[in-house]
Amino acid sequence: MAGLTLVATTLFAASPAHAAEQVTLAKGHTDAVDIRYENGELKLKVKDDTVSPAVVRDPADVTFQVLPAAETTVPDLPTFGFLGEPGDRIWMLPQVQDPNLLWPGWNTTELKSGTFAGDKVTLSLIGADGPGDVTLFDTTSLGVPNIKFRSADGLPDRLDVPVHTHAHAGWVFSEQGEYTLRFQADATLAGGATVSTGPVDYRFTVGETTTGSVRIDGMGDGEYQPGDTVTLQAVQTPVTGNATYQWFSRKPGEDGFTAIEGETGAAYQFTATRALNGTEYQVKLGDGTTSEGVWLWVALPQEGSSTAKSITATINASEGALVISVDPGDRAVTLPAATLSAAGDRWESTGALKPVTVTDTRVAKPGWTATGQVADGFRTDDGKTFAGSYLGWTPTIVAQSDGQGVIAGPVAVPYVPGQPGVGLGDSAALAAAPNGSGLGTARLDAQLKLSVPTNTAAGTYTGTLTLTAI
């Protein structure tokens, strides 16, 4: 029997587990608040028509830019007094499209008639954080303003929107700077049940902006143990469409930083070793913006003394033994950060089991079977869990002795409700040698596949894979 520690990182906040394209939208048409009902869930998305074909994005991946050209002044008309004093500076994305500015609107054209009571949903602005006030309004054919949302007189503000609606308004900001608008959509289904998107943040950058910055998250405050996995994450402020990165390191005693070959993503993951103790890390964006350094500290070996003893063993060739083992220096398997499946309904990650050795010296050749199971599932340090059945594998034979006759086990499919397959939650065959075979040494491996529901809590999960040969 042998054991392997499996570390399955399912989700990071703004991490490789959530490695969608970050974009900044500054000109052209977009349904900024795109209300959809999919798989029984009400959702807020962004329909980006600034590209062709249009792309549906998550609001967390988008920054809406109100360019300096949007600056204007409050008209000297009493009906527009809600925007401020006449002549006050404001930044407005107008109701009628200006090709030099962003033209955001809201959209329910994807909602079907008969799904919701009254064929309508309620869109609410429940929060607006930023240096100034935010107002959304449209005007009638006679030029009379009609306020939709206004933060200056208190929120939330609610607007009933019929299905099949595509609408635009003027978006007005009273000051330059960074804003977060928090929208929420609610509806009552035709059957009487209620659904809600919950609060969803939308980021806006208004007017002249200062140079952004980038920092490194993820470096622990204390010491790492040799063999621990370190995951560093580059975080931009504000978030832009700049997706070009380069990671650098500088070991103690070195004069300058050295680019880490191949590390050009938003995250950098590696294994802590004593040789890296005291190493400083930086990340640089494509525009030259460079982060402050962070340092890695790796624990010293435990103090004490050691000695060695010679051990002599005699193998009785007439009886022999069956042994399954893993390399003592390679007992931990860390899967890459999980990403959304192509269907968008699972968090998934794949990686190699790393070779497992089975040696059979029994001259009777009774055959053997090697199996694996994650019986106790996966757990985070703060107690979140998921079952071992969400991990599966595809076994392979790396090498075997001449005539050993070892056959790889079948694919163990991760558990999905309503489908066959229980993954490694139950005992699954890694390989087998039939009766009359198996004598010698075989090296086994498997491609691991983790597939968990999208509502799995974020965290780093660890489980134990128990390997058995009988």
Short mmCIF file of C-alpha atoms in Angstrom, two decimals:
data_model
loop_
_atom_site.label_atom_id
_atom_site.label_comp_id
_atom_site.label_asym_id
_atom_site.label_seq_id
_atom_site.Cartn_x
_atom_site.Cartn_y
_atom_site.Cartn_z
CA MET A 1 0.00 0.00 0.00
CA ALA A 2 1.23 3.49 -0.78
CA GLY A 3 -0.17 7.02 -0.45
CA LEU A 4 0.00 10.23 -2.47
CA THR A 5 -1.05 13.70 -1.34
CA LEU A 6 -3.19 15.42 -3.97
CA VAL A 7 -3.59 19.21 -3.94
CA ALA A 8 -6.49 20.39 -6.10
CA THR A 9 -6.77 24.19 -6.39
CA THR A 10 -10.31 24.79 -7.61
CA LEU A 11 -10.63 28.53 -7.74
CA PHE A 12 -8.71 31.72 -7.01
CA ALA A 13 -10.15 35.17 -6.85
CA ALA A 14 -8.77 36.70 -10.04
CA SER A 15 -6.54 33.78 -10.47
CA PRO A 16 -5.70 31.32 -13.19
CA ALA A 17 -8.78 29.49 -12.10
CA HIS A 18 -10.68 32.45 -13.41
CA ALA A 19 -8.41 33.31 -16.31
CA ALA A 20 -10.96 35.04 -18.58
CA GLU A 21 -9.84 37.85 -20.90
CA GLN A 22 -9.85 41.24 -19.17
CA VAL A 23 -11.04 44.01 -21.51
CA THR A 24 -11.60 47.77 -21.43
CA LEU A 25 -14.51 49.06 -23.53
CA ALA A 26 -14.17 52.72 -24.55
CA LYS A 27 -16.01 53.18 -27.87
CA GLY A 28 -18.95 51.59 -29.64
CA HIS A 29 -22.16 49.82 -28.71
CA THR A 30 -22.50 47.49 -25.75
CA ASP A 31 -25.45 46.15 -23.80
CA ALA A 32 -23.68 46.82 -20.54
CA VAL A 33 -26.49 45.33 -18.45
CA ASP A 34 -27.58 42.26 -20.40
CA ILE A 35 -30.22 40.29 -18.45
CA ARG A 36 -30.40 36.57 -19.20
CA TYR A 37 -32.21 33.52 -17.79
CA GLU A 38 -30.21 30.32 -18.24
CA ASN A 39 -30.55 26.91 -16.61
CA GLY A 40 -32.99 28.24 -14.06
CA GLU A 41 -30.79 31.17 -13.07
CA LEU A 42 -31.22 34.89 -13.67
CA LYS A 43 -27.88 36.41 -14.71
CA LEU A 44 -26.32 39.77 -15.54
CA LYS A 45 -23.87 39.75 -18.43
CA VAL A 46 -22.23 42.22 -20.80
CA LYS A 47 -22.99 41.88 -24.52
CA ASP A 48 -19.97 43.42 -26.22
CA ASP A 49 -20.85 44.64 -29.71
CA THR A 50 -17.57 46.55 -30.08
CA VAL A 51 -16.19 43.38 -31.68
CA SER A 52 -17.60 41.25 -34.48
CA PRO A 53 -19.10 38.80 -33.87
CA ALA A 54 -20.44 40.09 -30.56
CA VAL A 55 -19.10 38.49 -27.36
CA VAL A 56 -20.97 37.86 -24.11
CA ARG A 57 -18.72 38.67 -21.16
CA ASP A 58 -18.81 38.47 -17.39
CA PRO A 59 -19.03 41.97 -15.83
CA ALA A 60 -16.03 41.08 -13.65
CA ASP A 61 -13.92 40.90 -16.82
CA VAL A 62 -14.90 44.34 -18.16
CA THR A 63 -13.91 47.94 -17.41
CA PHE A 64 -16.14 50.59 -19.03
CA GLN A 65 -14.15 53.69 -19.93
CA VAL A 66 -15.77 57.12 -20.11
CA LEU A 67 -13.24 58.96 -22.24
CA PRO A 68 -12.20 62.58 -21.56
CA ALA A 69 -14.16 63.53 -24.69
CA ALA A 70 -17.34 62.79 -22.72
CA GLU A 71 -16.80 65.97 -20.66
CA THR A 72 -19.53 68.58 -21.00
CA THR A 73 -21.44 71.01 -18.75
CA VAL A 74 -24.85 71.03 -17.12
CA PRO A 75 -27.30 72.91 -19.41
CA ASP A 76 -28.76 76.18 -18.16
CA LEU A 77 -32.26 74.70 -18.15
CA PRO A 78 -34.41 74.13 -15.03
CA THR A 79 -35.41 70.65 -16.19
CA PHE A 80 -31.78 69.53 -15.95
CA GLY A 81 -31.20 70.86 -12.44
CA PHE A 82 -30.95 67.27 -11.15
CA LEU A 83 -27.48 67.12 -12.78
CA GLY A 84 -26.09 70.06 -10.81
CA GLU A 85 -25.70 73.80 -11.23
CA PRO A 86 -25.65 75.26 -14.76
CA GLY A 87 -22.11 75.18 -16.09
CA ASP A 88 -20.92 72.42 -13.72
CA ARG A 89 -18.57 69.95 -15.38
CA ILE A 90 -20.01 66.46 -15.97
CA TRP A 91 -18.95 63.43 -18.00
CA MET A 92 -21.82 61.99 -20.03
CA LEU A 93 -22.26 58.99 -22.30
CA PRO A 94 -25.28 60.25 -24.26
CA GLN A 95 -28.54 58.46 -25.01
CA VAL A 96 -27.94 58.90 -28.74
CA GLN A 97 -24.80 57.20 -30.02
CA ASP A 98 -21.62 59.24 -30.41
CA PRO A 99 -19.12 57.16 -32.43
CA ASN A 100 -16.26 58.62 -30.39
CA LEU A 101 -17.67 57.40 -27.07
CA LEU A 102 -19.01 54.25 -25.46
CA TRP A 103 -22.75 53.68 -25.97
CA PRO A 104 -23.95 51.43 -23.12
CA GLY A 105 -27.53 50.27 -22.62
CA TRP A 106 -29.59 47.51 -21.03
CA ASN A 107 -31.13 44.54 -22.74
CA THR A 108 -33.78 41.88 -22.12
CA THR A 109 -34.15 40.63 -25.70
CA GLU A 110 -32.86 37.18 -24.68
CA LEU A 111 -35.77 36.70 -22.23
CA LYS A 112 -38.75 34.70 -23.49
CA SER A 113 -42.37 35.73 -23.18
CA GLY A 114 -44.33 33.74 -20.61
CA THR A 115 -41.32 32.96 -18.43
CA PHE A 116 -41.89 35.78 -15.90
CA ALA A 117 -45.01 37.14 -14.25
CA GLY A 118 -46.10 40.21 -16.14
CA ASP A 119 -43.42 39.51 -18.75
CA LYS A 120 -41.05 41.81 -16.90
CA VAL A 121 -37.98 41.88 -14.66
CA THR A 122 -36.91 44.53 -12.17
CA LEU A 123 -33.48 46.11 -12.68
CA SER A 124 -32.08 47.93 -9.65
CA LEU A 125 -29.08 50.14 -9.05
CA ILE A 126 -28.36 49.24 -5.42
CA GLY A 127 -24.98 50.89 -4.99
CA ALA A 128 -22.63 53.43 -6.56
CA ASP A 129 -19.13 53.84 -5.15
CA GLY A 130 -16.89 56.56 -6.55
CA PRO A 131 -15.76 60.17 -6.24
CA GLY A 132 -19.05 61.66 -7.45
CA ASP A 133 -22.72 61.10 -8.23
CA VAL A 134 -24.11 58.87 -10.98
CA THR A 135 -27.32 59.49 -12.92
CA LEU A 136 -28.98 57.53 -15.72
CA PHE A 137 -31.79 59.30 -17.58
CA ASP A 138 -33.47 59.39 -20.94
CA THR A 139 -35.51 62.10 -22.64
CA THR A 140 -38.87 62.12 -24.31
CA SER A 141 -39.41 63.21 -27.91
CA LEU A 142 -39.99 66.71 -26.49
CA GLY A 143 -36.66 66.71 -24.67
CA VAL A 144 -38.11 66.24 -21.17
CA PRO A 145 -35.71 64.20 -18.98
CA ASN A 146 -36.90 61.03 -17.28
CA ILE A 147 -34.61 59.84 -14.46
CA LYS A 148 -34.00 56.08 -14.33
CA PHE A 149 -31.33 55.83 -11.61
CA ARG A 150 -29.75 58.56 -9.46
CA SER A 151 -27.30 58.02 -6.63
CA ALA A 152 -27.45 61.61 -5.27
CA ASP A 153 -30.90 61.15 -3.71
CA GLY A 154 -30.28 57.67 -2.32
CA LEU A 155 -30.29 54.10 -3.56
CA PRO A 156 -31.60 51.59 -4.42
CA ASP A 157 -33.52 52.79 -7.47
CA ARG A 158 -35.67 50.26 -9.30
CA LEU A 159 -36.85 50.06 -12.90
CA ASP A 160 -39.36 47.55 -14.29
CA VAL A 161 -38.11 46.37 -17.70
CA PRO A 162 -40.38 44.36 -20.04
CA VAL A 163 -38.92 41.35 -21.81
CA HIS A 164 -37.67 41.96 -25.37
CA THR A 165 -36.45 45.45 -24.38
CA HIS A 166 -33.34 47.09 -25.76
CA ALA A 167 -32.85 50.58 -24.33
CA HIS A 168 -30.26 53.34 -23.97
CA ALA A 169 -29.97 56.31 -21.67
CA GLY A 170 -27.56 59.06 -20.76
CA TRP A 171 -24.99 57.92 -18.19
CA VAL A 172 -23.73 60.96 -16.25
CA PHE A 173 -20.84 61.10 -13.76
CA SER A 174 -20.24 64.26 -11.74
CA GLU A 175 -16.49 63.68 -11.10
CA GLN A 176 -13.54 61.98 -12.75
CA GLY A 177 -12.17 58.77 -11.26
CA GLU A 178 -12.97 55.12 -10.62
CA TYR A 179 -16.57 54.02 -9.99
CA THR A 180 -18.22 50.74 -9.10
CA LEU A 181 -21.93 50.53 -9.96
CA ARG A 182 -23.77 47.65 -8.33
CA PHE A 183 -26.75 46.37 -10.32
CA GLN A 184 -29.21 43.61 -9.46
CA ALA A 185 -32.03 42.00 -11.43
CA ASP A 186 -35.05 40.33 -9.79
CA ALA A 187 -38.11 38.62 -11.23
CA THR A 188 -41.07 36.45 -10.35
CA LEU A 189 -41.46 33.35 -12.48
CA ALA A 190 -44.82 32.53 -14.02
CA GLY A 191 -45.20 29.76 -11.45
CA GLY A 192 -44.73 32.17 -8.52
CA ALA A 193 -41.12 31.47 -7.53
CA THR A 194 -38.72 34.39 -7.33
CA VAL A 195 -35.25 34.59 -8.88
CA SER A 196 -32.46 37.12 -8.44
CA THR A 197 -29.01 37.74 -9.80
CA GLY A 198 -27.82 39.15 -6.48
CA PRO A 199 -25.54 42.22 -6.54
CA VAL A 200 -23.21 42.41 -9.56
CA ASP A 201 -20.40 44.98 -9.77
CA TYR A 202 -19.71 47.04 -12.90
CA ARG A 203 -16.46 49.04 -13.08
CA PHE A 204 -16.26 52.47 -14.78
CA THR A 205 -13.20 54.67 -15.33
CA VAL A 206 -14.21 58.28 -15.95
CA GLY A 207 -12.19 61.08 -17.56
CA GLU A 208 -8.44 61.52 -17.35
CA THR A 209 -6.86 58.53 -15.62
CA THR A 210 -3.54 58.21 -13.89
CA THR A 211 -1.04 55.49 -14.69
CA GLY A 212 -2.18 52.15 -13.33
CA SER A 213 -0.28 49.86 -11.06
CA VAL A 214 0.29 46.16 -10.57
CA ARG A 215 0.94 44.23 -7.38
CA ILE A 216 1.67 40.62 -6.47
CA ASP A 217 -0.79 38.70 -4.30
CA GLY A 218 -0.41 35.20 -2.92
CA MET A 219 2.95 35.26 -1.14
CA GLY A 220 2.42 33.99 2.39
CA ASP A 221 3.51 36.07 5.38
CA GLY A 222 5.42 33.25 7.05
CA GLU A 223 7.82 30.55 5.97
CA TYR A 224 7.04 27.89 3.41
CA GLN A 225 8.10 24.30 3.91
CA PRO A 226 10.27 22.73 1.19
CA GLY A 227 7.94 21.14 -1.34
CA ASP A 228 5.07 23.59 -0.73
CA THR A 229 3.36 25.05 -3.79
CA VAL A 230 3.66 28.83 -4.17
CA THR A 231 1.13 30.63 -6.39
CA LEU A 232 1.74 34.31 -7.15
CA GLN A 233 -0.95 36.41 -8.83
CA ALA A 234 -0.47 39.71 -10.68
CA VAL A 235 -3.31 42.15 -9.86
CA GLN A 236 -3.80 45.32 -11.94
CA THR A 237 -5.36 48.54 -10.63
CA PRO A 238 -7.37 49.56 -12.52
CA VAL A 239 -8.05 46.39 -14.50
CA THR A 240 -7.23 47.00 -18.17
CA GLY A 241 -7.03 44.97 -21.34
CA ASN A 242 -3.26 44.62 -20.85
CA ALA A 243 -2.72 40.85 -20.75
CA THR A 244 1.07 40.83 -21.34
CA TYR A 245 3.14 39.85 -18.30
CA GLN A 246 6.72 38.82 -17.51
CA TRP A 247 7.83 37.39 -14.17
CA PHE A 248 11.32 38.06 -12.77
CA SER A 249 13.35 36.69 -9.85
CA ARG A 250 16.47 37.80 -8.00
CA LYS A 251 18.27 35.42 -5.66
CA PRO A 252 20.28 36.67 -2.67
CA GLY A 253 23.60 38.12 -3.83
CA GLU A 254 22.46 38.76 -7.41
CA ASP A 255 22.69 42.34 -8.69
CA GLY A 256 19.60 42.38 -10.87
CA PHE A 257 16.43 40.55 -11.76
CA THR A 258 16.37 37.71 -14.29
CA ALA A 259 13.34 36.98 -16.47
CA ILE A 260 11.78 33.61 -15.65
CA GLU A 261 11.58 31.77 -18.95
CA GLY A 262 8.07 30.94 -20.14
CA GLU A 263 6.31 32.71 -17.26
CA THR A 264 4.22 35.27 -19.15
CA GLY A 265 0.78 34.77 -17.61
CA ALA A 266 -1.07 36.58 -14.85
CA ALA A 267 -0.10 33.85 -12.38
CA TYR A 268 3.19 32.12 -11.59
CA GLN A 269 3.20 28.80 -9.72
CA PHE A 270 6.28 26.94 -8.50
CA THR A 271 7.58 24.68 -5.73
CA ALA A 272 9.40 26.14 -2.72
CA THR A 273 12.92 24.78 -2.16
CA ARG A 274 15.70 25.75 0.22
CA ALA A 275 17.72 26.97 -2.79
CA LEU A 276 15.04 29.66 -3.37
CA ASN A 277 15.08 30.98 0.22
CA GLY A 278 15.32 34.79 0.19
CA THR A 279 14.50 35.11 -3.53
CA GLU A 280 12.69 38.30 -4.56
CA TYR A 281 9.99 38.23 -7.27
CA GLN A 282 8.57 40.97 -9.51
CA VAL A 283 6.12 41.07 -12.38
CA LYS A 284 6.13 43.59 -15.24
CA LEU A 285 3.27 44.49 -17.59
CA GLY A 286 3.71 44.99 -21.31
CA ASP A 287 3.55 48.77 -20.88
CA GLY A 288 6.50 48.67 -18.46
CA THR A 289 4.49 48.99 -15.23
CA THR A 290 6.41 47.01 -12.61
CA SER A 291 5.26 45.65 -9.26
CA GLU A 292 6.97 45.99 -5.92
CA GLY A 293 9.03 42.96 -4.97
CA VAL A 294 7.86 40.11 -2.74
CA TRP A 295 10.21 37.72 -0.97
CA LEU A 296 10.05 33.97 -0.53
CA TRP A 297 11.17 32.50 2.80
CA VAL A 298 11.64 28.76 3.08
CA ALA A 299 12.03 27.02 6.46
CA LEU A 300 15.39 25.59 7.50
CA PRO A 301 15.68 21.85 8.12
CA GLN A 302 14.77 20.87 11.65
CA GLU A 303 17.65 21.02 14.09
CA GLY A 304 19.01 17.81 15.57
CA SER A 305 21.40 15.01 14.81
CA SER A 306 21.19 12.01 12.57
CA THR A 307 22.97 8.75 12.02
CA ALA A 308 22.79 5.79 9.68
CA LYS A 309 22.43 2.07 10.20
CA SER A 310 23.22 -0.68 7.74
CA ILE A 311 20.29 -3.02 7.14
CA THR A 312 20.74 -6.43 5.52
CA ALA A 313 17.71 -8.18 4.03
CA THR A 314 17.40 -11.63 2.48
CA ILE A 315 14.75 -12.30 -0.15
CA ASN A 316 13.41 -15.85 -0.29
CA ALA A 317 13.06 -16.43 -4.00
CA SER A 318 10.64 -19.29 -3.44
CA GLU A 319 8.12 -16.94 -1.82
CA GLY A 320 8.95 -13.43 -2.98
CA ALA A 321 6.79 -10.37 -2.37
CA LEU A 322 4.41 -7.89 -4.02
CA VAL A 323 5.28 -4.24 -3.38
CA ILE A 324 3.65 -1.01 -4.59
CA SER A 325 5.57 2.21 -3.99
CA VAL A 326 6.01 5.85 -4.97
CA ASP A 327 9.20 7.89 -4.99
CA PRO A 328 9.55 9.31 -1.43
CA GLY A 329 10.67 12.63 -2.91
CA ASP A 330 7.67 12.81 -5.22
CA ARG A 331 4.70 12.06 -3.01
CA ALA A 332 2.80 15.30 -3.64
CA VAL A 333 0.80 15.94 -6.80
CA THR A 334 -0.39 19.54 -7.33
CA LEU A 335 -2.96 20.02 -10.04
CA PRO A 336 -2.96 23.29 -12.01
CA ALA A 337 -5.56 25.89 -11.08
CA ALA A 338 -8.97 24.83 -12.37
CA THR A 339 -10.64 26.55 -15.32
CA LEU A 340 -14.21 26.54 -16.58
CA SER A 341 -15.14 23.67 -18.88
CA ALA A 342 -16.08 24.39 -22.49
CA ALA A 343 -19.74 24.18 -21.49
CA GLY A 344 -19.15 26.58 -18.60
CA ASP A 345 -20.79 24.20 -16.10
CA ARG A 346 -17.77 22.67 -14.30
CA TRP A 347 -14.42 23.72 -12.82
CA GLU A 348 -11.83 21.34 -14.33
CA SER A 349 -8.11 20.63 -14.03
CA THR A 350 -5.84 17.87 -15.33
CA GLY A 351 -2.39 16.65 -14.40
CA ALA A 352 -0.13 13.61 -14.19
CA LEU A 353 -0.30 11.16 -11.29
CA LYS A 354 3.50 10.65 -11.55
CA PRO A 355 4.93 7.11 -11.77
CA VAL A 356 3.89 4.40 -9.34
CA THR A 357 6.05 1.28 -9.16
CA VAL A 358 4.74 -2.27 -8.67
CA THR A 359 7.31 -5.04 -8.16
CA ASP A 360 6.31 -8.72 -8.01
CA THR A 361 9.01 -11.26 -7.08
CA ARG A 362 6.63 -14.15 -6.39
CA VAL A 363 7.73 -17.03 -8.59
CA ALA A 364 4.25 -18.58 -8.44
CA LYS A 365 2.97 -15.70 -10.59
CA PRO A 366 -0.50 -15.43 -9.04
CA GLY A 367 -1.07 -12.09 -10.80
CA TRP A 368 -2.05 -8.81 -9.14
CA THR A 369 -4.26 -5.75 -9.32
CA ALA A 370 -3.22 -2.18 -8.37
CA THR A 371 -6.04 0.15 -7.35
CA GLY A 372 -6.47 3.70 -6.07
CA GLN A 373 -9.11 5.52 -4.04
CA VAL A 374 -9.60 8.96 -2.45
CA ALA A 375 -11.88 7.59 0.25
CA ASP A 376 -11.95 10.63 2.54
CA GLY A 377 -12.36 13.25 -0.20
CA PHE A 378 -10.70 16.66 -0.37
CA ARG A 379 -10.61 19.33 2.33
CA THR A 380 -9.32 22.88 2.82
CA ASP A 381 -7.62 24.14 5.95
CA ASP A 382 -10.83 25.93 6.97
CA GLY A 383 -13.04 22.86 6.57
CA LYS A 384 -14.58 23.15 3.08
CA THR A 385 -14.84 19.76 1.34
CA PHE A 386 -15.77 17.89 -1.79
CA ALA A 387 -15.88 14.15 -2.48
CA GLY A 388 -13.09 12.08 -4.00
CA SER A 389 -15.55 10.96 -6.69
CA TYR A 390 -14.99 14.29 -8.49
CA LEU A 391 -11.45 13.11 -9.36
CA GLY A 392 -10.96 10.55 -12.14
CA TRP A 393 -8.07 9.12 -14.10
CA THR A 394 -6.93 7.51 -17.35
CA PRO A 395 -4.27 4.90 -16.45
CA THR A 396 -1.18 4.19 -18.57
CA ILE A 397 1.76 1.79 -18.44
CA VAL A 398 5.09 3.65 -18.50
CA ALA A 399 7.32 0.56 -18.55
CA GLN A 400 7.27 -3.10 -17.54
CA SER A 401 9.58 -6.11 -17.50
CA ASP A 402 9.76 -8.41 -20.50
CA GLY A 403 6.79 -10.76 -20.50
CA GLN A 404 5.26 -9.17 -17.40
CA GLY A 405 1.86 -8.81 -19.10
CA VAL A 406 0.62 -5.75 -17.24
CA ILE A 407 -2.58 -4.13 -18.59
CA ALA A 408 -3.71 -0.56 -17.82
CA GLY A 409 -6.97 -0.17 -15.92
CA PRO A 410 -10.09 1.41 -17.41
CA VAL A 411 -10.85 5.12 -17.37
CA ALA A 412 -12.44 6.27 -14.10
CA VAL A 413 -14.78 9.13 -15.04
CA PRO A 414 -15.34 11.93 -12.50
CA TYR A 415 -18.79 11.95 -10.96
CA VAL A 416 -21.48 14.07 -12.64
CA PRO A 417 -25.08 13.85 -11.34
CA GLY A 418 -27.23 11.70 -13.60
CA GLN A 419 -24.29 10.15 -15.44
CA PRO A 420 -22.34 6.91 -14.88
CA GLY A 421 -18.97 7.10 -13.21
CA VAL A 422 -17.91 7.61 -9.61
CA GLY A 423 -14.27 8.58 -10.23
CA LEU A 424 -11.88 7.70 -7.44
CA GLY A 425 -14.52 7.94 -4.74
CA ASP A 426 -14.62 4.13 -4.95
CA SER A 427 -11.68 1.80 -5.59
CA ALA A 428 -10.59 2.08 -9.24
CA ALA A 429 -8.11 -0.16 -11.07
CA LEU A 430 -4.81 1.46 -12.10
CA ALA A 431 -3.36 -1.70 -13.70
CA ALA A 432 -3.48 -5.48 -13.45
CA ALA A 433 -1.45 -8.56 -14.32
CA PRO A 434 -3.46 -11.76 -14.91
CA ASN A 435 -2.76 -15.10 -13.25
CA GLY A 436 0.48 -16.52 -14.66
CA SER A 437 1.91 -13.04 -15.26
CA GLY A 438 3.13 -10.05 -13.31
CA LEU A 439 6.67 -11.16 -12.37
CA GLY A 440 9.06 -8.17 -12.51
CA THR A 441 8.78 -4.41 -12.10
CA ALA A 442 6.17 -2.19 -13.75
CA ARG A 443 5.95 1.62 -13.72
CA LEU A 444 2.41 2.94 -13.88
CA ASP A 445 1.02 6.42 -14.40
CA ALA A 446 -2.33 8.10 -15.03
CA GLN A 447 -3.72 11.34 -16.37
CA LEU A 448 -5.78 12.82 -13.54
CA LYS A 449 -8.94 14.83 -14.20
CA LEU A 450 -10.67 16.93 -11.57
CA SER A 451 -14.21 18.06 -12.42
CA VAL A 452 -16.29 19.80 -9.75
CA PRO A 453 -19.54 21.82 -9.87
CA THR A 454 -19.24 25.57 -10.44
CA ASN A 455 -20.69 26.25 -6.98
CA THR A 456 -17.69 24.60 -5.29
CA ALA A 457 -16.25 27.05 -2.76
CA ALA A 458 -12.92 28.66 -3.67
CA GLY A 459 -9.85 27.32 -1.90
CA THR A 460 -6.91 24.94 -1.99
CA TYR A 461 -8.14 21.40 -1.32
CA THR A 462 -5.96 18.47 -0.26
CA GLY A 463 -6.80 14.78 -0.30
CA THR A 464 -5.01 11.46 0.03
CA LEU A 465 -4.97 8.89 -2.77
CA THR A 466 -4.43 5.43 -1.29
CA LEU A 467 -2.78 2.98 -3.71
CA THR A 468 -3.10 -0.75 -3.07
CA ALA A 469 -1.67 -3.82 -4.81
CA ILE A 470 -3.14 -7.27 -4.12
#
